Short mmCIF file of C-alpha atoms and ligand atoms in Angstrom, two decimals:
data_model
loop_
_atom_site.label_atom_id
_atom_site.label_comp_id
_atom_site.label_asym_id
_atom_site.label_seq_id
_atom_site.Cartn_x
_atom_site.Cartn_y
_atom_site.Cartn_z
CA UNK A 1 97.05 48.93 112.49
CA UNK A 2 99.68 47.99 109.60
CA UNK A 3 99.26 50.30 106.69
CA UNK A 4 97.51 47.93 104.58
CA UNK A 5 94.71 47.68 106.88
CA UNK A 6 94.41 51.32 107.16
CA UNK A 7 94.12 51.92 103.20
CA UNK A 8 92.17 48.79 103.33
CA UNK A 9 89.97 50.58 105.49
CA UNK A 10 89.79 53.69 103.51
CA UNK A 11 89.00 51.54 100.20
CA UNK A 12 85.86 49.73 101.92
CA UNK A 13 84.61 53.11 103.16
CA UNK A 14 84.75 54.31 100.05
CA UNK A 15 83.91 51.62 97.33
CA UNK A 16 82.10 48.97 99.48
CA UNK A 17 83.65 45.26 99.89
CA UNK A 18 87.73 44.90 99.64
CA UNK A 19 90.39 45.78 97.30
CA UNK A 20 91.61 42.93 94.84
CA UNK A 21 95.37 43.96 95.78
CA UNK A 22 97.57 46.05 97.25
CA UNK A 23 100.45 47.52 95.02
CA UNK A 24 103.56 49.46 95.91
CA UNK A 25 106.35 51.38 94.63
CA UNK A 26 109.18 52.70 96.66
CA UNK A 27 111.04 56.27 96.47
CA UNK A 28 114.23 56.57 95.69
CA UNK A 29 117.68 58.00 97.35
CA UNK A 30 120.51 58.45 94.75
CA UNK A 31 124.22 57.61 96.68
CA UNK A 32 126.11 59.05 93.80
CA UNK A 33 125.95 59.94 89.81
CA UNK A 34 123.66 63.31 89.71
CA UNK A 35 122.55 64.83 86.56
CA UNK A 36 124.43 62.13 84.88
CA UNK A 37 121.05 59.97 83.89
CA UNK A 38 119.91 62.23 80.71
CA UNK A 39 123.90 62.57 79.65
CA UNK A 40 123.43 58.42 78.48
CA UNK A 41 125.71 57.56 82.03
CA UNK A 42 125.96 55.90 85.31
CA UNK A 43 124.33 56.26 88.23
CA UNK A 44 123.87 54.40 91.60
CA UNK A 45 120.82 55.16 93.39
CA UNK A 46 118.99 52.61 96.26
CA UNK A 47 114.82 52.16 96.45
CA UNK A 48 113.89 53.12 100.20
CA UNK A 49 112.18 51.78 102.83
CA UNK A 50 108.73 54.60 102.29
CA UNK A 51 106.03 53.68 99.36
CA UNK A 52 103.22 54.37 98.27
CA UNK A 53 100.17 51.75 97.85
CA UNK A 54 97.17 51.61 95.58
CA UNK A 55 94.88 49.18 97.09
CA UNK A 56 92.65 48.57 93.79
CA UNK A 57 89.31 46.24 92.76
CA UNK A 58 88.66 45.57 88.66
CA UNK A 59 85.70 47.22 87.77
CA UNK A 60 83.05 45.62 85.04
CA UNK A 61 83.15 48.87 82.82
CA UNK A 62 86.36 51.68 81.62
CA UNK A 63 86.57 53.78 84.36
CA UNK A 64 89.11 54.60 87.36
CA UNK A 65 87.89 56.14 90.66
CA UNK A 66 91.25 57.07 92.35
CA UNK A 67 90.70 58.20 95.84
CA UNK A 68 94.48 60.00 97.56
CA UNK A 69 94.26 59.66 101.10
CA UNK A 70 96.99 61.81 101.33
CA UNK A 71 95.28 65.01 99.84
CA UNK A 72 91.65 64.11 100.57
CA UNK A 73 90.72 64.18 97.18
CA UNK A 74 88.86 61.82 94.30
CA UNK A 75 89.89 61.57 90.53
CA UNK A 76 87.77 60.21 87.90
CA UNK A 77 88.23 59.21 84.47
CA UNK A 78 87.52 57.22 81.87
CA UNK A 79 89.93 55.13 80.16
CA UNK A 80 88.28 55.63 76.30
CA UNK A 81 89.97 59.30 76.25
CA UNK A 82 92.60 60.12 79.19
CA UNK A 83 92.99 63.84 79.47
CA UNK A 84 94.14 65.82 81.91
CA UNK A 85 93.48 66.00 85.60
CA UNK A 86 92.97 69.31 87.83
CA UNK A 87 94.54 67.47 90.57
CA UNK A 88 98.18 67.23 89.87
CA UNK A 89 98.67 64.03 91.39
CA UNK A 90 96.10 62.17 89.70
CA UNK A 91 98.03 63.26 86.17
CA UNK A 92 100.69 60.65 87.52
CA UNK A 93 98.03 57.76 87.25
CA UNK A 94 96.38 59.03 84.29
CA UNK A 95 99.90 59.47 82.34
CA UNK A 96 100.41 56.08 82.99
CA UNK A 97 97.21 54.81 81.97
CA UNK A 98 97.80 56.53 78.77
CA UNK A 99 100.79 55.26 78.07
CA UNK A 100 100.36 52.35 78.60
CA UNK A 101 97.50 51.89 76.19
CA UNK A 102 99.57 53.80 73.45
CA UNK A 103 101.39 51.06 73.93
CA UNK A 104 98.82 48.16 73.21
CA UNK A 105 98.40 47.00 76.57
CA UNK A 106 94.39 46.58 77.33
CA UNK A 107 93.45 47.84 80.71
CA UNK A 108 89.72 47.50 82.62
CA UNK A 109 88.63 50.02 85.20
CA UNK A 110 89.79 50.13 88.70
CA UNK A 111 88.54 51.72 91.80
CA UNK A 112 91.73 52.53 94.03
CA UNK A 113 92.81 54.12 96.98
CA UNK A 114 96.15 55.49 97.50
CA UNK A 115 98.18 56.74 100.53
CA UNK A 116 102.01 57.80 101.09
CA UNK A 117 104.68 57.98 103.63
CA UNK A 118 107.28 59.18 100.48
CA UNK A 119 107.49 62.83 101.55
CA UNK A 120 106.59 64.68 98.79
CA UNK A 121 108.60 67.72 97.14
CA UNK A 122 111.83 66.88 98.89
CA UNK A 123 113.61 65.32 96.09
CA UNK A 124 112.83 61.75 97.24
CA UNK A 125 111.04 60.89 93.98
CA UNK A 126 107.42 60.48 95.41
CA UNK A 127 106.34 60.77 91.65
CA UNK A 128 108.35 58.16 90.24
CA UNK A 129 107.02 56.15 93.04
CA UNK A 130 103.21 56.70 92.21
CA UNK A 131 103.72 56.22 88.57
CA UNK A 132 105.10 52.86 89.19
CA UNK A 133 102.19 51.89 91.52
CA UNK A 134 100.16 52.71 89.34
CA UNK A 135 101.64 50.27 86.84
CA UNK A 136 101.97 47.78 88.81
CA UNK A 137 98.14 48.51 89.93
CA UNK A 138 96.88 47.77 85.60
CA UNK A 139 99.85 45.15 85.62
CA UNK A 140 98.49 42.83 88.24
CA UNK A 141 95.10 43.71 87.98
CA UNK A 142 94.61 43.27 83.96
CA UNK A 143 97.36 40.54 83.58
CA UNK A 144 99.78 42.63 81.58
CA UNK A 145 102.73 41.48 80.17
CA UNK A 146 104.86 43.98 81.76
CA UNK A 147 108.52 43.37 82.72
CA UNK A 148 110.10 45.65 85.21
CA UNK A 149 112.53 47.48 83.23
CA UNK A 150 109.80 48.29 80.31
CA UNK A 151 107.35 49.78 83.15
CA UNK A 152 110.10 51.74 84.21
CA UNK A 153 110.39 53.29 80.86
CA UNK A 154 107.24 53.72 80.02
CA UNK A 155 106.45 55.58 83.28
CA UNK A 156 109.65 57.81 82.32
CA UNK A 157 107.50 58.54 79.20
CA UNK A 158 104.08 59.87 81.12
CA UNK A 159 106.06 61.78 83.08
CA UNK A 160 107.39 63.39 80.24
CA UNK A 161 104.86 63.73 77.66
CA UNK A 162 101.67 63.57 79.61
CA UNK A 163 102.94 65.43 83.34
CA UNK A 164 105.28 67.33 81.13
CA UNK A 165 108.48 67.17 83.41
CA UNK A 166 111.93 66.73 81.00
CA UNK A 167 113.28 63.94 83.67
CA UNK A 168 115.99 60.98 82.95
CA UNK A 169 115.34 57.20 83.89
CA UNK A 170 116.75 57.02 86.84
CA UNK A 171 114.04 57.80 89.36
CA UNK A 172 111.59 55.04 87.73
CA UNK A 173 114.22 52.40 86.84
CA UNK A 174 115.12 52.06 90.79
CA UNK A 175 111.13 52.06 92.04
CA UNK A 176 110.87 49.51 89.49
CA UNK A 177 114.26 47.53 89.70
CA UNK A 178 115.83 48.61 93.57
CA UNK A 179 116.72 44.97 95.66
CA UNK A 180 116.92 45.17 98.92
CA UNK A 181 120.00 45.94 101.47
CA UNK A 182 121.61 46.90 97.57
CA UNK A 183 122.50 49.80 95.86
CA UNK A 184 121.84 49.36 91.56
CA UNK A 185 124.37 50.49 89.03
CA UNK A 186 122.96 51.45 85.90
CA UNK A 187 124.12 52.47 82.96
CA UNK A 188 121.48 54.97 82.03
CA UNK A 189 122.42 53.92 77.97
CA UNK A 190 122.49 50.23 77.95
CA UNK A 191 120.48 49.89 80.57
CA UNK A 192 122.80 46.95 82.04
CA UNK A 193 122.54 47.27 85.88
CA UNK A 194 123.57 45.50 88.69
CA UNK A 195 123.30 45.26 92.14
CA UNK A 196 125.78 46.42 94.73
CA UNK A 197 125.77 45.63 97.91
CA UNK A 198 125.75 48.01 101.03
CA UNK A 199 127.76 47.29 104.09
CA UNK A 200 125.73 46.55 107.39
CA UNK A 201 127.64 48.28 109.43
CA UNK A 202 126.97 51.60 107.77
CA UNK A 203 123.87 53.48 107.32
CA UNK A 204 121.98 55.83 104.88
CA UNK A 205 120.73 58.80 106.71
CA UNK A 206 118.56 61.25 104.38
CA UNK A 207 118.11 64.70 105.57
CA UNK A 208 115.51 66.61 104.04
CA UNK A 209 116.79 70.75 104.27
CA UNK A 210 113.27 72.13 104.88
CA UNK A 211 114.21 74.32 101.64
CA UNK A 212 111.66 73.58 99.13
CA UNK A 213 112.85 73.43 95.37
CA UNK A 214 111.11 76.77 93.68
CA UNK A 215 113.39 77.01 90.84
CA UNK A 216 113.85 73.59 89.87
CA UNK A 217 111.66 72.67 86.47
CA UNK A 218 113.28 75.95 84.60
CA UNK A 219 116.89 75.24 86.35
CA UNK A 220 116.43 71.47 85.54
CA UNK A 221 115.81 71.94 81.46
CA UNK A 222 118.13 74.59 81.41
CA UNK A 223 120.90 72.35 82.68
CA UNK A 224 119.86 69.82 80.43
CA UNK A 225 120.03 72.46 78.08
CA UNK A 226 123.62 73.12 78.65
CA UNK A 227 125.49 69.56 78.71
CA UNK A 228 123.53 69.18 75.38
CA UNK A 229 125.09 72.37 74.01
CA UNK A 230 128.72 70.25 75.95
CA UNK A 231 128.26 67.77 73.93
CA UNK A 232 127.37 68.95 70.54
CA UNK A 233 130.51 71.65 70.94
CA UNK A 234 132.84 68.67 71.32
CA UNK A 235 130.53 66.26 68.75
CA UNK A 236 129.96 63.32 70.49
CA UNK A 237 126.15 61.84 70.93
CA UNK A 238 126.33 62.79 74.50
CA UNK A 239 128.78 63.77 77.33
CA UNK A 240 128.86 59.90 78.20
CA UNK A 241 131.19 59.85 75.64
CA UNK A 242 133.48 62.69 76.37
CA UNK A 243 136.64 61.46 78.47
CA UNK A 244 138.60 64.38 80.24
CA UNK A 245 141.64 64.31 77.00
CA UNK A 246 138.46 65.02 74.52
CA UNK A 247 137.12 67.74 77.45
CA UNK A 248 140.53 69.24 77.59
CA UNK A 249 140.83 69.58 74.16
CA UNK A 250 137.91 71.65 73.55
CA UNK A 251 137.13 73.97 76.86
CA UNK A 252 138.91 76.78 75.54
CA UNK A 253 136.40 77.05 72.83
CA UNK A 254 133.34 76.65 75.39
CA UNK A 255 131.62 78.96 77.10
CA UNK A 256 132.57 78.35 80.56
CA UNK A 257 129.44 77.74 82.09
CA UNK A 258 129.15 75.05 79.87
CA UNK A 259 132.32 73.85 80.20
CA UNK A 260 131.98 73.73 84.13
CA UNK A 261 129.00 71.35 83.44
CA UNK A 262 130.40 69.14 81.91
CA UNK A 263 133.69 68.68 83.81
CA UNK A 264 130.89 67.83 86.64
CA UNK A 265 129.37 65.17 84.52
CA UNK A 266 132.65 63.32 83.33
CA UNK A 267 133.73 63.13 86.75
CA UNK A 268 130.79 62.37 88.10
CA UNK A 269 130.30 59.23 85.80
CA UNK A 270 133.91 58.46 86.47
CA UNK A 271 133.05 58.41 90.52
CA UNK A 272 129.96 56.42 90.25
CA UNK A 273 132.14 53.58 88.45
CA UNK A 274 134.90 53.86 90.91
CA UNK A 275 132.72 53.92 94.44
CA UNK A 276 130.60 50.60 92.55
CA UNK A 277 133.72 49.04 93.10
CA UNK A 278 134.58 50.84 96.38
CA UNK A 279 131.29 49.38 98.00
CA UNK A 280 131.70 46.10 96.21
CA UNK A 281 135.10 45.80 98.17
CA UNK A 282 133.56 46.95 100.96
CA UNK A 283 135.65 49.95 101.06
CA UNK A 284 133.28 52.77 102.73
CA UNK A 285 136.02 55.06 103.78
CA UNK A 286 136.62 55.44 99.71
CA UNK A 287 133.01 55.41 98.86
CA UNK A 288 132.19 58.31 101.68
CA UNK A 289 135.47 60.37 100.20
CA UNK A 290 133.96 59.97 96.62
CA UNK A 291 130.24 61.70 97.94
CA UNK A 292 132.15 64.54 99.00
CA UNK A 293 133.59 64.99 96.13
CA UNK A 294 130.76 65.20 94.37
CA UNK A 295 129.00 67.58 96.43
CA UNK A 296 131.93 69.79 96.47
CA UNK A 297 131.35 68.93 92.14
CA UNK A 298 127.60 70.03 92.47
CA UNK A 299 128.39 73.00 94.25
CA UNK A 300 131.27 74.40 92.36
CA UNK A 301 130.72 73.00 89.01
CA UNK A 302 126.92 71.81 88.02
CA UNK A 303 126.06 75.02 90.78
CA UNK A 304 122.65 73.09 92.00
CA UNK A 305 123.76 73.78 95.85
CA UNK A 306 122.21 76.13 98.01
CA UNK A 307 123.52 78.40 100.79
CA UNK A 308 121.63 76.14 102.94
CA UNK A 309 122.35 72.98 101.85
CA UNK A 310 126.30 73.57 101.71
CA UNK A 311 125.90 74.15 105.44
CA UNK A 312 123.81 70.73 106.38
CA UNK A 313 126.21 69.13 104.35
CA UNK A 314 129.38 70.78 106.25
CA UNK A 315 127.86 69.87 109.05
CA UNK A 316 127.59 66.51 108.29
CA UNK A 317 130.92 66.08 106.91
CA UNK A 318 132.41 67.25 110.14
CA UNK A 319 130.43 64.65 112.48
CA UNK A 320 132.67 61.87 113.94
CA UNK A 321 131.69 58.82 112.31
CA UNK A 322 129.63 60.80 108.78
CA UNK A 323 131.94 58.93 105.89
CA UNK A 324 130.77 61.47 103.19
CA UNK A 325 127.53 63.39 102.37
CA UNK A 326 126.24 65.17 99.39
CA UNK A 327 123.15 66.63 98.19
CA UNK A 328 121.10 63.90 96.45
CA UNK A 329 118.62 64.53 93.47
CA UNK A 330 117.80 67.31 90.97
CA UNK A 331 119.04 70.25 93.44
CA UNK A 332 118.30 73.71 94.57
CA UNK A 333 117.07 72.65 97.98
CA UNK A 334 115.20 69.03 99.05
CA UNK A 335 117.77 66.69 100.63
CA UNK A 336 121.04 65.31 101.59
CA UNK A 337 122.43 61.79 101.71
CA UNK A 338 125.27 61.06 104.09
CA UNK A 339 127.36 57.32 104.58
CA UNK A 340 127.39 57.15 108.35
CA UNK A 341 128.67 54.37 111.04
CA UNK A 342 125.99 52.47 112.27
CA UNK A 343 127.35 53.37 116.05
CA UNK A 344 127.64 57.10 114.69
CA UNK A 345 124.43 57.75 113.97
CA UNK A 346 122.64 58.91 117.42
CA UNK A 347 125.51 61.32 117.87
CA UNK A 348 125.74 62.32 113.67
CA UNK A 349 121.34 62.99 114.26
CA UNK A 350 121.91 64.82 117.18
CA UNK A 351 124.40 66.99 115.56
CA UNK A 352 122.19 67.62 112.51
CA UNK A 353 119.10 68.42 114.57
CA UNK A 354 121.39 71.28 116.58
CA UNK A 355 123.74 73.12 114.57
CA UNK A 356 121.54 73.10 110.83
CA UNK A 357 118.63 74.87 112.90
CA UNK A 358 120.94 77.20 114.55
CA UNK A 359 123.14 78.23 111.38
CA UNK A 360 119.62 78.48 109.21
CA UNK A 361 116.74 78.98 111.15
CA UNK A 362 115.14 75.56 108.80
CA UNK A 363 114.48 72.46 110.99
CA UNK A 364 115.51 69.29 109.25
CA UNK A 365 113.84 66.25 108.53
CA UNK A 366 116.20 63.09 108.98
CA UNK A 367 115.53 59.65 107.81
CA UNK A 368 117.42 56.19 108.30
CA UNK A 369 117.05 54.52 105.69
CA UNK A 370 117.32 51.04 104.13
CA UNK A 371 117.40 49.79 100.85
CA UNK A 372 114.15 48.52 100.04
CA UNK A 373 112.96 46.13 96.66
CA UNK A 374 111.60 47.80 93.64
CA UNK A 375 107.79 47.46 93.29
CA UNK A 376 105.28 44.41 94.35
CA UNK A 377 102.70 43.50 95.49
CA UNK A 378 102.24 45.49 99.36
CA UNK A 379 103.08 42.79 102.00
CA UNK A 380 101.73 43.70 105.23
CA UNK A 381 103.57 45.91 106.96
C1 LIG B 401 115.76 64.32 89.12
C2 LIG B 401 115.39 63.60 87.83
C3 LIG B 401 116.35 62.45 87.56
C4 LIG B 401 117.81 62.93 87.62
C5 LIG B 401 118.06 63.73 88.90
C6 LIG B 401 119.43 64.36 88.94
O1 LIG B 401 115.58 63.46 90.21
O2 LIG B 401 114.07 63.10 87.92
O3 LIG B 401 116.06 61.88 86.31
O4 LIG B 401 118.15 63.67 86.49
O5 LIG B 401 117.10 64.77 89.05
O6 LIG B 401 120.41 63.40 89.05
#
């Protein structure tokens, strides 16, 4: 059975008749530009190939019955007064719903069901992905006048006022705006982007550590923290605007843990720019050189690594055929992202599914991936 006849299935069992439509919103894998989205610079992420789907029926009156097959659980509210859930996940829908009607758009009731194959808590941005769904769920369903880039930003905003997470753009603005078998460049400021394409005769291979991420809300804000402290010590609006002459001027007078973060986020921005054009030129050896270099950047500099996640990525550095890898989202555990010959890849699996186990004890997760377009309506596979 495809997925959408399975959640079909659940949504009849639970609500009678058939769904209206089936929405979905990808998760995300960043290739390169970390903890550069909330300094105002670039980033290149790709949408993946795993989603998750609302299948969803108007209702007559104000209310939304969610239903997550993925936790077994049921969510009601009504849209008059949105106010927080006990189930964390439905927040994600509710945010969204409240948002968007802060923002003028009208929205009916919905019954929906929702399922997953976005591993969760891994640094793939499941959340991003079910805030988007949801949008496009009251988008399609209601008729809103909602363009892509707008519902990107406005699920940005639920996230951070209504789930109360401090996150950037960039997670949202790929679910919403990835293209498929491309790559997006955006600049996290303008908001310009542009598609780059990715080679087919490499592939994306995410490896999820098995190290889940305890620390990361307080270590997130307090890097945050830090490059805004960066960038008021050397007065410019953000470190976007510091080149290395203005950095060098000043990182005497820093303290040096601030100064090491932001010598990771002006080189970081400069290597998204340059591997853009790398890939565009179809130069992977240079694009794989410039993900090791900003792991290596990560680990020494913006210090998000972990013990564990140096090794996986050693290991994957040193396969035959592995072009560069680096850890990918916010940090302190989740997962990896490695550029790896499409004839490399039994041999570069094999090699992760030995040696990380037998230098940790953790048994990885590993994931081919492709890049997938930002959300839609579900087509049925
Ligand atoms: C998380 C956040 C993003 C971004 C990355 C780090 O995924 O949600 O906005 O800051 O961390 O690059």
């Amino acid at each position: 059975m495809s997925r959408n006849d399975d959640l079909t299935t659940s949504f009849t069992r639970l609500f009678g008749g058939m769904p209206d439509l089936i929405a979905r919103a990808p998760g995300r894998v960043n290739l390169l530009g970390e903890h550069t989205d909330y300094n105002d610079g670039f980033v290149l992420p790709m949408a993946i190939n795993m989603d998750i789907r609302i299948a969803t029926r108007m209702r007559s009156d104000r209310r939304v019955y969610i239903y997550s097959t993925e936790f077994d659980q049921r969510d009601v509210f009504g849209l008059a007064k949105v106010e927080r859930a006990n189930h964390t996940w439905a927040n994600y829908v509710r945010g969204v719903a409240e948002v968007l009607q802060c923002e003028g758009y009208a929205l009916r009731g919905m019954d929906a069901a929702i399922s997953s194959n976005v591993p969760r808590g891994t640094g793939l941005s499941s959340s991003a992905a079910l805030e988007l769904a949801a949008a496009t769920a009251f988008r399609l369903l209601c008729g809103l006048d909602l363009a892509p880039l707008r519902a990107a930003l406005l699920c940005q905003r639920a996230e951070n006022e209504f789930v109360g997470v401090r996150c950037g753009a960039m997670d949202q603005l790929i679910s919403s705006l990835g293209q498929a078998d491309h790559a997006l460049l955006i600049d996290c400021r303008g908001l310009e982007h542009r598609p780059v394409p990715l080679p087919a005769d490499v592939c994306i291979v995410v490896v999820d550590s098995a190290m889940r991420r305890d620390l990361l809300a307080s270590a997130y804000n307090e890097r945050r923290g830090e490059c805004e402290a960066g960038a008021s010590f050397m007065d410019v609006p953000a470190l976007r605007d510091a080149s290395a002459e203005v950095f060098g001027a000043y990182r005497n007078a820093m303290p040096t843990t601030v100064a090491r973060r932001c010598w990771h986020v002006i080189t970081e921005n400069q290597r998204v720019l340059d591997g853009a054009v790398a890939l565009e030129r179809g130069d992977v050896a240079a694009f794989g050189r410039l993900m090791n270099a900003s792991h290596a950047s990560l680990r020494d500099f913006f210090e998000v690594t972990t013990p564990e996640i140096d090794t996986l990525v050693s290991i994957q550095q040193a396969t035959h055929g592995c072009l560069g890898a680096r850890l990918t989202g916010a940090g302190f555990g989740g997962c990896t992202v490695a550029l790896v010959q499409r004839d490399a890849v039994p041999a570069f699996l094999e090699a992760v599914h030995t040696r990380y186990p037998a230098a940790t004890g953790k048994i990885p997760q590993a994931y081919v991936c492709h890049a997938a377009d930002g959300a839609s309506v579900a087509s049925d596979t």
